[in-house]
mmCIF file of C-alpha atoms and ligand atoms in Angstrom:
data_model
loop_
_atom_site.group_PDB
_atom_site.id
_atom_site.type_symbol
_atom_site.label_atom_id
_atom_site.label_comp_id
_atom_site.label_asym_id
_atom_site.label_seq_id
_atom_site.Cartn_x
_atom_site.Cartn_y
_atom_site.Cartn_z
ATOM 1 C CA MET A 1 -3.838 -16.172 -32.048
ATOM 2 C CA ASN A 2 -1.461 -19.121 -31.619
ATOM 3 C CA THR A 3 0.746 -18.378 -28.604
ATOM 4 C CA LEU A 4 4.338 -19.560 -29.192
ATOM 5 C CA LEU A 5 6.272 -21.135 -26.323
ATOM 6 C CA LEU A 6 9.901 -20.028 -26.687
ATOM 7 C CA HIS A 7 12.847 -21.694 -24.904
ATOM 8 C CA PRO A 8 15.719 -19.285 -24.171
ATOM 9 C CA GLU A 9 18.330 -22.028 -24.690
ATOM 10 C CA ASP A 10 17.160 -22.520 -28.305
ATOM 11 C CA ALA A 11 19.195 -20.623 -30.896
ATOM 12 C CA GLY A 12 17.506 -17.375 -31.876
ATOM 13 C CA ALA A 13 14.715 -17.584 -29.266
ATOM 14 C CA ILE A 14 15.736 -14.479 -27.307
ATOM 15 C CA GLU A 15 16.169 -12.506 -30.546
ATOM 16 C CA GLN A 16 12.721 -13.672 -31.723
ATOM 17 C CA ALA A 17 11.106 -12.528 -28.472
ATOM 18 C CA GLY A 18 12.936 -9.203 -28.737
ATOM 19 C CA ALA A 19 11.803 -8.720 -32.337
ATOM 20 C CA MET A 20 8.181 -9.467 -31.427
ATOM 21 C CA LEU A 21 8.326 -6.858 -28.646
ATOM 22 C CA ALA A 22 10.012 -4.309 -30.919
ATOM 23 C CA SER A 23 7.240 -4.802 -33.486
ATOM 24 C CA GLY A 24 4.496 -4.022 -30.941
ATOM 25 C CA GLN A 25 3.459 -7.535 -29.863
ATOM 26 C CA VAL A 26 2.865 -8.776 -26.297
ATOM 27 C CA VAL A 27 5.236 -11.448 -24.929
ATOM 28 C CA GLY A 28 5.235 -13.243 -21.556
ATOM 29 C CA ILE A 29 8.682 -13.020 -19.950
ATOM 30 C CA PRO A 30 10.201 -14.607 -16.845
ATOM 31 C CA THR A 31 11.543 -12.397 -14.073
ATOM 32 C CA GLU A 32 12.964 -13.341 -10.659
ATOM 33 C CA THR A 33 9.654 -12.328 -8.990
ATOM 34 C CA VAL A 34 6.752 -13.482 -11.202
ATOM 35 C CA TYR A 35 6.204 -13.707 -14.978
ATOM 36 C CA GLY A 36 5.498 -10.414 -16.722
ATOM 37 C CA LEU A 37 3.319 -9.567 -19.708
ATOM 38 C CA GLY A 38 5.650 -7.363 -21.717
ATOM 39 C CA ALA A 39 5.198 -4.767 -24.449
ATOM 40 C CA ASN A 40 7.241 -1.836 -25.789
ATOM 41 C CA ALA A 41 6.814 0.783 -23.038
ATOM 42 C CA LEU A 42 7.220 3.645 -25.525
ATOM 43 C CA ASP A 43 4.383 2.414 -27.795
ATOM 44 C CA GLY A 44 0.909 3.207 -26.441
ATOM 45 C CA ASN A 45 -0.807 0.880 -28.926
ATOM 46 C CA ALA A 46 1.366 -2.057 -27.882
ATOM 47 C CA VAL A 47 0.720 -1.313 -24.210
ATOM 48 C CA ARG A 48 -3.038 -1.195 -24.744
ATOM 49 C CA GLN A 49 -2.943 -4.856 -25.830
ATOM 50 C CA ILE A 50 -1.598 -5.805 -22.393
ATOM 51 C CA PHE A 51 -4.710 -4.388 -20.747
ATOM 52 C CA ALA A 52 -6.913 -6.303 -23.208
ATOM 53 C CA ALA A 53 -5.101 -9.639 -22.627
ATOM 54 C CA LYS A 54 -5.293 -9.288 -18.821
ATOM 55 C CA GLY A 55 -8.740 -7.731 -18.593
ATOM 56 C CA ARG A 56 -7.025 -5.048 -16.512
ATOM 57 C CA PRO A 57 -8.696 -1.727 -15.647
ATOM 58 C CA MET A 58 -7.053 1.114 -17.610
ATOM 59 C CA ASP A 59 -6.605 3.199 -14.427
ATOM 60 C CA ASN A 60 -3.912 0.839 -13.137
ATOM 61 C CA PRO A 61 -0.407 1.932 -14.238
ATOM 62 C CA LEU A 62 2.343 -0.431 -15.433
ATOM 63 C CA ILE A 63 5.934 -0.900 -14.314
ATOM 64 C CA VAL A 64 8.631 -0.167 -16.920
ATOM 65 C CA HIS A 65 11.484 -2.697 -17.002
ATOM 66 C CA ILE A 66 15.015 -1.809 -18.061
ATOM 67 C CA ALA A 67 18.101 -3.982 -18.599
ATOM 68 C CA ASP A 68 20.785 -1.456 -17.619
ATOM 69 C CA PHE A 69 20.715 1.480 -15.214
ATOM 70 C CA ASP A 70 21.389 4.144 -17.848
ATOM 71 C CA GLN A 71 18.098 3.305 -19.565
ATOM 72 C CA ILE A 72 16.329 5.113 -16.698
ATOM 73 C CA TYR A 73 17.359 8.635 -17.741
ATOM 74 C CA PRO A 74 14.983 9.226 -20.677
ATOM 75 C CA LEU A 75 12.044 7.760 -18.708
ATOM 76 C CA VAL A 76 12.008 10.004 -15.615
ATOM 77 C CA SER A 77 12.308 13.732 -15.049
ATOM 78 C CA GLU A 78 15.010 13.286 -12.402
ATOM 79 C CA VAL A 79 16.967 10.573 -10.595
ATOM 80 C CA PRO A 80 17.180 11.672 -6.971
ATOM 81 C CA GLU A 81 20.135 10.714 -4.803
ATOM 82 C CA ALA A 82 17.932 8.303 -2.801
ATOM 83 C CA ALA A 83 17.007 6.424 -5.983
ATOM 84 C CA ARG A 84 20.655 6.022 -6.849
ATOM 85 C CA ARG A 85 21.418 4.619 -3.396
ATOM 86 C CA LEU A 86 18.511 2.163 -3.594
ATOM 87 C CA ALA A 87 19.577 1.084 -7.070
ATOM 88 C CA ASP A 88 23.181 0.556 -5.899
ATOM 89 C CA ALA A 89 21.923 -1.642 -3.068
ATOM 90 C CA TYR A 90 19.129 -3.671 -4.690
ATOM 91 C CA TRP A 91 19.279 -3.459 -8.498
ATOM 92 C CA PRO A 92 19.229 -5.646 -10.435
ATOM 93 C CA GLY A 93 16.519 -7.146 -8.253
ATOM 94 C CA PRO A 94 12.908 -7.309 -7.011
ATOM 95 C CA MET A 95 12.340 -3.577 -6.423
ATOM 96 C CA THR A 96 10.361 -0.954 -8.367
ATOM 97 C CA ILE A 97 11.069 2.744 -7.780
ATOM 98 C CA ILE A 98 8.297 5.282 -8.476
ATOM 99 C CA LEU A 99 9.657 8.589 -9.808
ATOM 100 C CA PRO A 100 8.266 11.638 -11.616
ATOM 101 C CA LYS A 101 7.879 10.567 -15.242
ATOM 102 C CA SER A 102 9.281 12.170 -18.371
ATOM 103 C CA ASP A 103 7.121 13.002 -21.383
ATOM 104 C CA ARG A 104 8.390 9.864 -23.141
ATOM 105 C CA ILE A 105 6.024 7.722 -21.030
ATOM 106 C CA PRO A 106 2.719 7.122 -22.835
ATOM 107 C CA VAL A 107 -0.507 7.749 -20.918
ATOM 108 C CA GLU A 108 -1.358 4.029 -21.202
ATOM 109 C CA VAL A 109 1.681 3.201 -19.020
ATOM 110 C CA SER A 110 1.200 5.877 -16.361
ATOM 111 C CA ALA A 111 -2.617 5.651 -16.402
ATOM 112 C CA GLY A 112 -2.747 9.417 -16.186
ATOM 113 C CA LEU A 113 -0.448 9.736 -13.129
ATOM 114 C CA ASP A 114 2.570 12.070 -13.332
ATOM 115 C CA THR A 115 4.863 9.277 -12.109
ATOM 116 C CA VAL A 116 6.284 6.028 -13.475
ATOM 117 C CA GLY A 117 7.538 2.849 -11.810
ATOM 118 C CA ILE A 118 10.957 1.633 -13.003
ATOM 119 C CA ARG A 119 12.449 -1.801 -12.336
ATOM 120 C CA LEU A 120 15.759 -3.399 -13.312
ATOM 121 C CA PRO A 121 15.107 -7.150 -12.921
ATOM 122 C CA SER A 122 17.905 -9.612 -12.115
ATOM 123 C CA HIS A 123 16.609 -12.536 -14.187
ATOM 124 C CA PRO A 124 19.175 -13.049 -16.979
ATOM 125 C CA VAL A 125 16.466 -14.024 -19.502
ATOM 126 C CA ALA A 126 14.426 -10.903 -18.696
ATOM 127 C CA ARG A 127 17.460 -8.694 -19.216
ATOM 128 C CA ALA A 128 18.471 -10.507 -22.402
ATOM 129 C CA VAL A 129 14.968 -10.112 -23.882
ATOM 130 C CA ILE A 130 14.820 -6.401 -22.950
ATOM 131 C CA ARG A 131 18.235 -5.872 -24.569
ATOM 132 C CA ALA A 132 17.141 -7.780 -27.668
ATOM 133 C CA ALA A 133 14.002 -5.633 -27.927
ATOM 134 C CA GLY A 134 16.116 -2.483 -27.703
ATOM 135 C CA VAL A 135 13.382 -0.616 -25.828
ATOM 136 C CA PRO A 136 12.184 -0.453 -22.203
ATOM 137 C CA ILE A 137 9.437 -3.012 -21.534
ATOM 138 C CA ALA A 138 6.182 -2.252 -19.712
ATOM 139 C CA ALA A 139 5.016 -5.366 -17.886
ATOM 140 C CA PRO A 140 2.391 -6.180 -15.301
ATOM 141 C CA SER A 141 2.235 -9.656 -13.779
ATOM 142 C CA ALA A 142 1.232 -12.180 -16.462
ATOM 143 C CA ASN A 143 -2.078 -13.328 -14.984
ATOM 144 C CA THR A 144 -5.697 -12.646 -15.824
ATOM 145 C CA SER A 145 -6.644 -9.602 -13.736
ATOM 146 C CA GLY A 146 -7.772 -10.742 -10.261
ATOM 147 C CA ARG A 147 -6.204 -14.228 -10.440
ATOM 148 C CA PRO A 148 -3.012 -15.191 -8.595
ATOM 149 C CA SER A 149 0.194 -14.053 -10.333
ATOM 150 C CA THR A 150 2.030 -16.609 -12.460
ATOM 151 C CA THR A 151 5.373 -18.111 -11.450
ATOM 152 C CA THR A 152 5.821 -20.698 -14.246
ATOM 153 C CA ALA A 153 5.452 -20.569 -18.036
ATOM 154 C CA ALA A 154 2.695 -23.212 -17.769
ATOM 155 C CA HIS A 155 0.676 -20.872 -15.520
ATOM 156 C CA VAL A 156 1.130 -18.033 -18.018
ATOM 157 C CA MET A 157 -0.122 -20.324 -20.793
ATOM 158 C CA GLU A 158 -3.131 -21.246 -18.643
ATOM 159 C CA ASP A 159 -4.216 -17.582 -18.472
ATOM 160 C CA MET A 160 -2.834 -16.147 -21.728
ATOM 161 C CA SER A 161 -2.861 -18.875 -24.398
ATOM 162 C CA GLY A 162 -4.483 -17.463 -27.540
ATOM 163 C CA LYS A 163 -4.291 -13.888 -26.247
ATOM 164 C CA ILE A 164 -0.592 -12.988 -26.678
ATOM 165 C CA ALA A 165 2.125 -13.647 -29.271
ATOM 166 C CA ALA A 166 4.532 -15.740 -27.169
ATOM 167 C CA VAL A 167 5.753 -16.831 -23.744
ATOM 168 C CA VAL A 168 9.462 -17.226 -22.968
ATOM 169 C CA ASP A 169 9.944 -20.188 -20.605
ATOM 170 C CA GLY A 170 12.560 -19.229 -18.013
ATOM 171 C CA GLY A 171 11.595 -21.886 -15.460
ATOM 172 C CA ALA A 172 10.055 -21.264 -12.029
ATOM 173 C CA CYS A 173 10.505 -17.749 -10.593
ATOM 174 C CA ALA A 174 12.998 -17.716 -7.705
ATOM 175 C CA VAL A 175 11.344 -15.107 -5.440
ATOM 176 C CA GLY A 176 7.701 -15.958 -6.121
ATOM 177 C CA VAL A 177 6.036 -12.687 -5.023
ATOM 178 C CA GLU A 178 6.172 -9.415 -6.971
ATOM 179 C CA SER A 179 8.664 -6.610 -6.577
ATOM 180 C CA THR A 180 8.589 -4.128 -3.733
ATOM 181 C CA VAL A 181 7.092 -0.827 -4.933
ATOM 182 C CA ILE A 182 8.718 2.184 -3.237
ATOM 183 C CA SER A 183 7.720 5.725 -4.128
ATOM 184 C CA LEU A 184 10.364 8.447 -4.139
ATOM 185 C CA ALA A 185 8.009 10.852 -5.906
ATOM 186 C CA GLY A 186 6.650 12.496 -2.743
ATOM 187 C CA ASP A 187 8.202 14.328 0.220
ATOM 188 C CA LYS A 188 9.062 11.118 2.061
ATOM 189 C CA PRO A 189 9.834 7.585 0.840
ATOM 190 C CA ARG A 190 6.678 5.509 0.892
ATOM 191 C CA LEU A 191 6.188 1.744 0.590
ATOM 192 C CA LEU A 192 3.245 1.162 -1.762
ATOM 193 C CA ARG A 193 3.528 -2.626 -2.109
ATOM 194 C CA PRO A 194 5.677 -5.010 -0.039
ATOM 195 C CA GLY A 195 7.653 -7.494 -2.134
ATOM 196 C CA GLY A 196 10.961 -9.194 -2.735
ATOM 197 C CA ILE A 197 13.020 -6.470 -1.009
ATOM 198 C CA SER A 198 11.873 -6.146 2.609
ATOM 199 C CA LEU A 199 10.879 -2.969 4.452
ATOM 200 C CA GLU A 200 13.891 -3.559 6.718
ATOM 201 C CA GLN A 201 16.180 -3.615 3.668
ATOM 202 C CA LEU A 202 14.678 -0.350 2.343
ATOM 203 C CA GLU A 203 15.065 1.351 5.725
ATOM 204 C CA ALA A 204 18.702 0.222 5.970
ATOM 205 C CA VAL A 205 19.383 2.452 2.942
ATOM 206 C CA LEU A 206 16.782 5.224 3.279
ATOM 207 C CA GLY A 207 16.073 5.551 7.002
ATOM 208 C CA PRO A 208 12.375 5.589 7.998
ATOM 209 C CA VAL A 209 9.912 4.626 5.239
ATOM 210 C CA GLU A 210 6.167 5.309 5.502
ATOM 211 C CA VAL A 211 3.943 2.323 4.815
ATOM 212 C CA ASP A 212 0.880 3.012 2.680
ATOM 213 C CA ARG A 213 -2.425 2.126 4.373
ATOM 214 C CA ALA A 214 -3.364 -0.203 1.519
ATOM 215 C CA VAL A 215 -0.538 -2.585 2.503
ATOM 216 C CA ARG A 216 -2.336 -3.750 5.642
ATOM 217 C CA GLU A 217 -5.978 -2.700 5.244
ATOM 218 C CA GLN A 218 -8.775 -3.018 2.771
ATOM 219 C CA ILE A 219 -9.198 0.192 0.802
ATOM 220 C CA GLY A 220 -12.615 1.011 -0.629
ATOM 221 C CA ASP A 221 -13.223 1.980 -4.253
ATOM 222 C CA ASP A 222 -14.050 5.530 -3.160
ATOM 223 C CA VAL A 223 -10.592 6.124 -1.693
ATOM 224 C CA ARG A 224 -7.716 7.387 -3.823
ATOM 225 C CA VAL A 225 -4.830 4.996 -3.198
ATOM 226 C CA SER A 226 -1.204 5.595 -4.044
ATOM 227 C CA ALA A 227 -0.774 2.343 -6.011
ATOM 228 C CA PRO A 228 -4.062 1.868 -7.860
ATOM 229 C CA GLY A 229 -3.480 -1.896 -8.137
ATOM 230 C CA MET A 230 -3.670 -2.287 -4.361
ATOM 231 C CA LYS A 231 -7.407 -1.556 -4.260
ATOM 232 C CA TYR A 232 -8.600 -4.462 -6.387
ATOM 233 C CA ARG A 233 -9.545 -7.926 -5.084
ATOM 234 C CA HIS A 234 -6.522 -9.760 -6.171
ATOM 235 C CA TYR A 235 -4.588 -12.992 -6.184
ATOM 236 C CA ALA A 236 -7.842 -14.755 -5.516
ATOM 237 C CA PRO A 237 -8.740 -18.377 -6.229
ATOM 238 C CA HIS A 238 -12.408 -19.111 -6.962
ATOM 239 C CA ALA A 239 -13.132 -20.415 -3.439
ATOM 240 C CA PRO A 240 -13.245 -17.811 -0.644
ATOM 241 C CA VAL A 241 -10.071 -17.605 1.454
ATOM 242 C CA THR A 242 -9.701 -17.010 5.198
ATOM 243 C CA ALA A 243 -6.227 -15.815 6.281
ATOM 244 C CA VAL A 244 -5.319 -17.006 9.771
ATOM 245 C CA CYS A 245 -2.668 -14.813 11.408
ATOM 246 C CA GLY A 246 -0.807 -15.035 14.716
ATOM 247 C CA ASP A 247 0.816 -17.974 16.499
ATOM 248 C CA PRO A 248 1.077 -20.859 13.958
ATOM 249 C CA GLU A 249 0.260 -23.567 16.541
ATOM 250 C CA LYS A 250 -2.943 -21.764 17.589
ATOM 251 C CA GLY A 251 -3.715 -21.034 13.949
ATOM 252 C CA ALA A 252 -3.496 -24.715 13.025
ATOM 253 C CA ALA A 253 -5.862 -25.601 15.892
ATOM 254 C CA TYR A 254 -8.293 -22.882 14.790
ATOM 255 C CA ILE A 255 -8.275 -24.112 11.177
ATOM 256 C CA ALA A 256 -8.776 -27.748 12.266
ATOM 257 C CA SER A 257 -11.851 -26.643 14.237
ATOM 258 C CA GLN A 258 -13.371 -24.848 11.212
ATOM 259 C CA LEU A 259 -12.966 -27.428 8.454
ATOM 260 C CA THR A 260 -16.019 -28.877 6.787
ATOM 261 C CA GLY A 261 -16.275 -31.470 4.001
ATOM 262 C CA GLN A 262 -15.057 -29.396 1.072
ATOM 263 C CA SER A 263 -12.376 -27.225 2.672
ATOM 264 C CA GLY A 264 -8.773 -26.798 1.586
ATOM 265 C CA VAL A 265 -5.819 -25.733 3.699
ATOM 266 C CA ILE A 266 -2.631 -23.785 2.971
ATOM 267 C CA CYS A 267 -0.238 -24.385 5.859
ATOM 268 C CA PHE A 268 3.370 -24.438 7.014
ATOM 269 C CA ASP A 269 5.136 -27.795 6.522
ATOM 270 C CA GLU A 270 5.162 -28.838 10.154
ATOM 271 C CA PHE A 271 1.345 -28.715 10.362
ATOM 272 C CA ALA A 272 0.657 -30.767 7.216
ATOM 273 C CA ASP A 273 -0.721 -33.791 9.098
ATOM 274 C CA ARG A 274 -3.212 -31.819 11.202
ATOM 275 C CA PHE A 275 -5.997 -31.788 8.620
ATOM 276 C CA PRO A 276 -6.655 -35.408 7.621
ATOM 277 C CA GLY A 277 -9.174 -35.883 4.811
ATOM 278 C CA HIS A 278 -8.721 -32.323 3.458
ATOM 279 C CA ILE A 279 -6.731 -31.057 0.500
ATOM 280 C CA VAL A 280 -3.577 -29.543 1.985
ATOM 281 C CA ARG A 281 -0.914 -27.441 0.220
ATOM 282 C CA THR A 282 2.228 -26.716 2.198
ATOM 283 C CA ILE A 283 4.275 -23.549 1.589
ATOM 284 C CA GLY A 284 7.482 -24.255 3.550
ATOM 285 C CA ARG A 285 8.340 -24.287 7.234
ATOM 286 C CA SER A 286 6.949 -21.496 9.443
ATOM 287 C CA ASP A 287 10.486 -20.095 9.853
ATOM 288 C CA ASP A 288 11.336 -20.216 6.126
ATOM 289 C CA GLN A 289 9.827 -17.063 4.626
ATOM 290 C CA ALA A 290 11.730 -17.391 1.345
ATOM 291 C CA ALA A 291 10.120 -20.801 0.780
ATOM 292 C CA GLN A 292 6.676 -19.348 1.614
ATOM 293 C CA ALA A 293 7.104 -16.542 -0.919
ATOM 294 C CA HIS A 294 8.242 -19.040 -3.540
ATOM 295 C CA ALA A 295 5.205 -21.298 -2.997
ATOM 296 C CA ILE A 296 2.293 -18.977 -2.220
ATOM 297 C CA PHE A 297 0.881 -18.175 -5.686
ATOM 298 C CA ASP A 298 1.287 -21.770 -6.825
ATOM 299 C CA ALA A 299 -0.689 -22.917 -3.770
ATOM 300 C CA LEU A 300 -3.496 -20.387 -4.339
ATOM 301 C CA ARG A 301 -3.704 -21.296 -8.022
ATOM 302 C CA ALA A 302 -3.715 -25.063 -7.331
ATOM 303 C CA PHE A 303 -7.062 -24.892 -5.525
ATOM 304 C CA ASP A 304 -8.774 -23.809 -8.741
ATOM 305 C CA GLU A 305 -8.071 -27.343 -10.027
ATOM 306 C CA THR A 306 -10.082 -28.772 -7.117
ATOM 307 C CA ASP A 307 -13.702 -28.523 -5.976
ATOM 308 C CA VAL A 308 -13.013 -27.047 -2.532
ATOM 309 C CA THR A 309 -15.573 -24.454 -1.484
ATOM 310 C CA ALA A 310 -13.484 -22.754 1.223
ATOM 311 C CA ILE A 311 -9.740 -22.262 1.795
ATOM 312 C CA PHE A 312 -8.045 -21.583 5.141
ATOM 313 C CA ALA A 313 -4.480 -20.282 4.983
ATOM 314 C CA GLN A 314 -1.839 -19.880 7.677
ATOM 315 C CA CYS A 315 -0.356 -16.406 7.385
ATOM 316 C CA PRO A 316 3.251 -15.480 8.309
ATOM 317 C CA ASP A 317 4.111 -12.473 10.484
ATOM 318 C CA ASP A 318 5.119 -9.124 8.985
ATOM 319 C CA SER A 319 8.899 -9.444 9.276
ATOM 320 C CA GLY A 320 11.141 -9.630 6.207
ATOM 321 C CA ILE A 321 9.460 -10.949 3.083
ATOM 322 C CA GLY A 322 6.667 -12.196 5.412
ATOM 323 C CA LEU A 323 5.068 -8.736 4.995
ATOM 324 C CA ALA A 324 4.676 -9.426 1.265
ATOM 325 C CA VAL A 325 3.387 -12.988 1.694
ATOM 326 C CA ALA A 326 0.895 -11.852 4.362
ATOM 327 C CA ASN A 327 -0.243 -8.975 2.121
ATOM 328 C CA ARG A 328 -0.914 -11.333 -0.825
ATOM 329 C CA LEU A 329 -2.803 -13.792 1.394
ATOM 330 C CA LYS A 330 -4.907 -11.053 3.001
ATOM 331 C CA LYS A 331 -5.752 -9.657 -0.412
ATOM 332 C CA ALA A 332 -6.622 -13.140 -1.690
ATOM 333 C CA ALA A 333 -8.921 -13.327 1.339
ATOM 334 C CA GLY A 334 -10.506 -9.952 0.535
ATOM 335 C CA PHE A 335 -9.086 -9.001 3.983
ATOM 336 C CA HIS A 336 -11.131 -11.723 5.670
ATOM 337 C CA VAL A 337 -8.502 -12.190 8.373
ATOM 338 C CA ILE A 338 -8.698 -14.090 11.680
ATOM 339 C CA GLU A 339 -6.156 -13.166 14.379
ATOM 340 C CA VAL A 340 -5.577 -16.062 16.770
HETATM 341 O O1 TXA B 1 7.551 -8.070 -9.734
HETATM 342 C C1 TXA B 1 6.842 -7.281 -10.365
HETATM 343 O O2 TXA B 1 6.738 -6.072 -10.036
HETATM 344 C C2 TXA B 1 6.101 -7.821 -11.596
HETATM 345 C C3 TXA B 1 7.148 -8.236 -12.615
HETATM 346 C C4 TXA B 1 6.546 -8.632 -13.935
HETATM 347 O O3 TXA B 1 8.080 -7.202 -12.772
HETATM 348 N N1 TXA B 1 5.196 -6.828 -12.101
HETATM 349 C C5 TXA B 1 4.061 -6.487 -11.449
HETATM 350 O O4 TXA B 1 3.263 -5.550 -12.098
HETATM 351 O O5 TXA B 1 3.733 -6.971 -10.384
HETATM 352 P P1 TXA B 1 1.732 -5.298 -11.728
HETATM 353 O O6 TXA B 1 1.256 -4.358 -12.778
HETATM 354 O O7 TXA B 1 1.024 -6.564 -11.580
HETATM 355 O O8 TXA B 1 1.784 -4.541 -10.370
HETATM 356 C C6 TXA B 1 2.304 -3.216 -10.324
HETATM 357 C C7 TXA B 1 1.825 -2.480 -9.109
HETATM 358 C C8 TXA B 1 0.341 -2.166 -9.174
HETATM 359 O O9 TXA B 1 -0.191 -2.257 -7.864
HETATM 360 C C9 TXA B 1 0.335 -0.718 -9.682
HETATM 361 O O10 TXA B 1 -0.821 -0.023 -9.275
HETATM 362 C C10 TXA B 1 1.586 -0.160 -9.044
HETATM 363 O O11 TXA B 1 2.518 -1.232 -9.051
HETATM 364 N N2 TXA B 1 2.145 0.960 -9.829
HETATM 365 C C11 TXA B 1 2.677 0.923 -11.071
HETATM 366 N N3 TXA B 1 3.035 2.159 -11.487
HETATM 367 C C12 TXA B 1 2.742 3.005 -10.463
HETATM 368 C C13 TXA B 1 2.850 4.414 -10.257
HETATM 369 N N4 TXA B 1 3.346 5.223 -11.178
HETATM 370 N N5 TXA B 1 2.420 4.917 -9.079
HETATM 371 C C14 TXA B 1 1.922 4.116 -8.117
HETATM 372 N N6 TXA B 1 1.784 2.773 -8.251
HETATM 373 C C15 TXA B 1 2.183 2.227 -9.402
HETATM 374 MG MG1 MG B 2 -0.286 -7.937 -10.725
#
């Protein structure tokens, strides 16, 4: 398959992407978090092709993307008051709400669960493509399963060229980590995956939110987790990663003491000169969590172009979007975490 690269500013490009989706094809689309691998969420056959292109296990459900709030009604069995308040506060934006599903959701999307994740993205190209398709769009992150998520069209092409119909190039993703996944399907609100909307922001609207164990700890294959995707080794470059958490100054000293010939380092800007002779990728200043989120997947991916045999990464604390960045780094490290 020859994968088309579409440019949204070209006449007819959005309509072409929409028509491809409507006809059951898979298209890479930009969102404000990461690129998504989209297909018609109401067409089980179309959705199955997403799993094939990604090499994704079929027991991992997909998020359904809508362009306007009213599109939610046919997809879920109810819209609780709490969901409406969250949507008023943070939609369009980097947040996915898990709700009891309606019978319109194919089993391929829900992976057999009785719930569905809904997201209204803020990226204008994402919304334009969804509108052009005329159907809700199921989309996981547009990476090969297990690899870091993609935040540019070039990264999507790297993983998906020849496997999907087209990629819409919407530039670099602003947020850089995936959406926050919050479940409102149980008795109490529960954070299943930290992301672009922080835990503090959720709690400002909902009051106390439980945090799923899988956010901070490694969960074994034998354990049933609330978000199936959280159990897989994920976001991982080829070289093993060590996440170094705690005071950044101590962390930099620890990393410097561990480096051998072929090591790479992911660090905050102000420590960039501490590791002479090693390949260093900076992800923003230690106090600039938005910059870290924006840079983290790019940094992890970049090491696959090198021959480093080990990667040490400075990890932010759990405040704000730092919780999401730390979660992605710890998962990339297979929860090989050093606290300094
Ligand atoms: O920012 C994002 O959310 C991106 C963009 C493309 O929107 N999408 C994304 O999708 O990250 P994906 O499939 O890579 O991650 C979705 C996560 C997985 O961990 C999955 O297990 C979980 O959300 N999930 C999806 N539906 C669920 C459900 N019904 N119940 C529990 N977890 C669910
Ligand atoms: Mg993903």
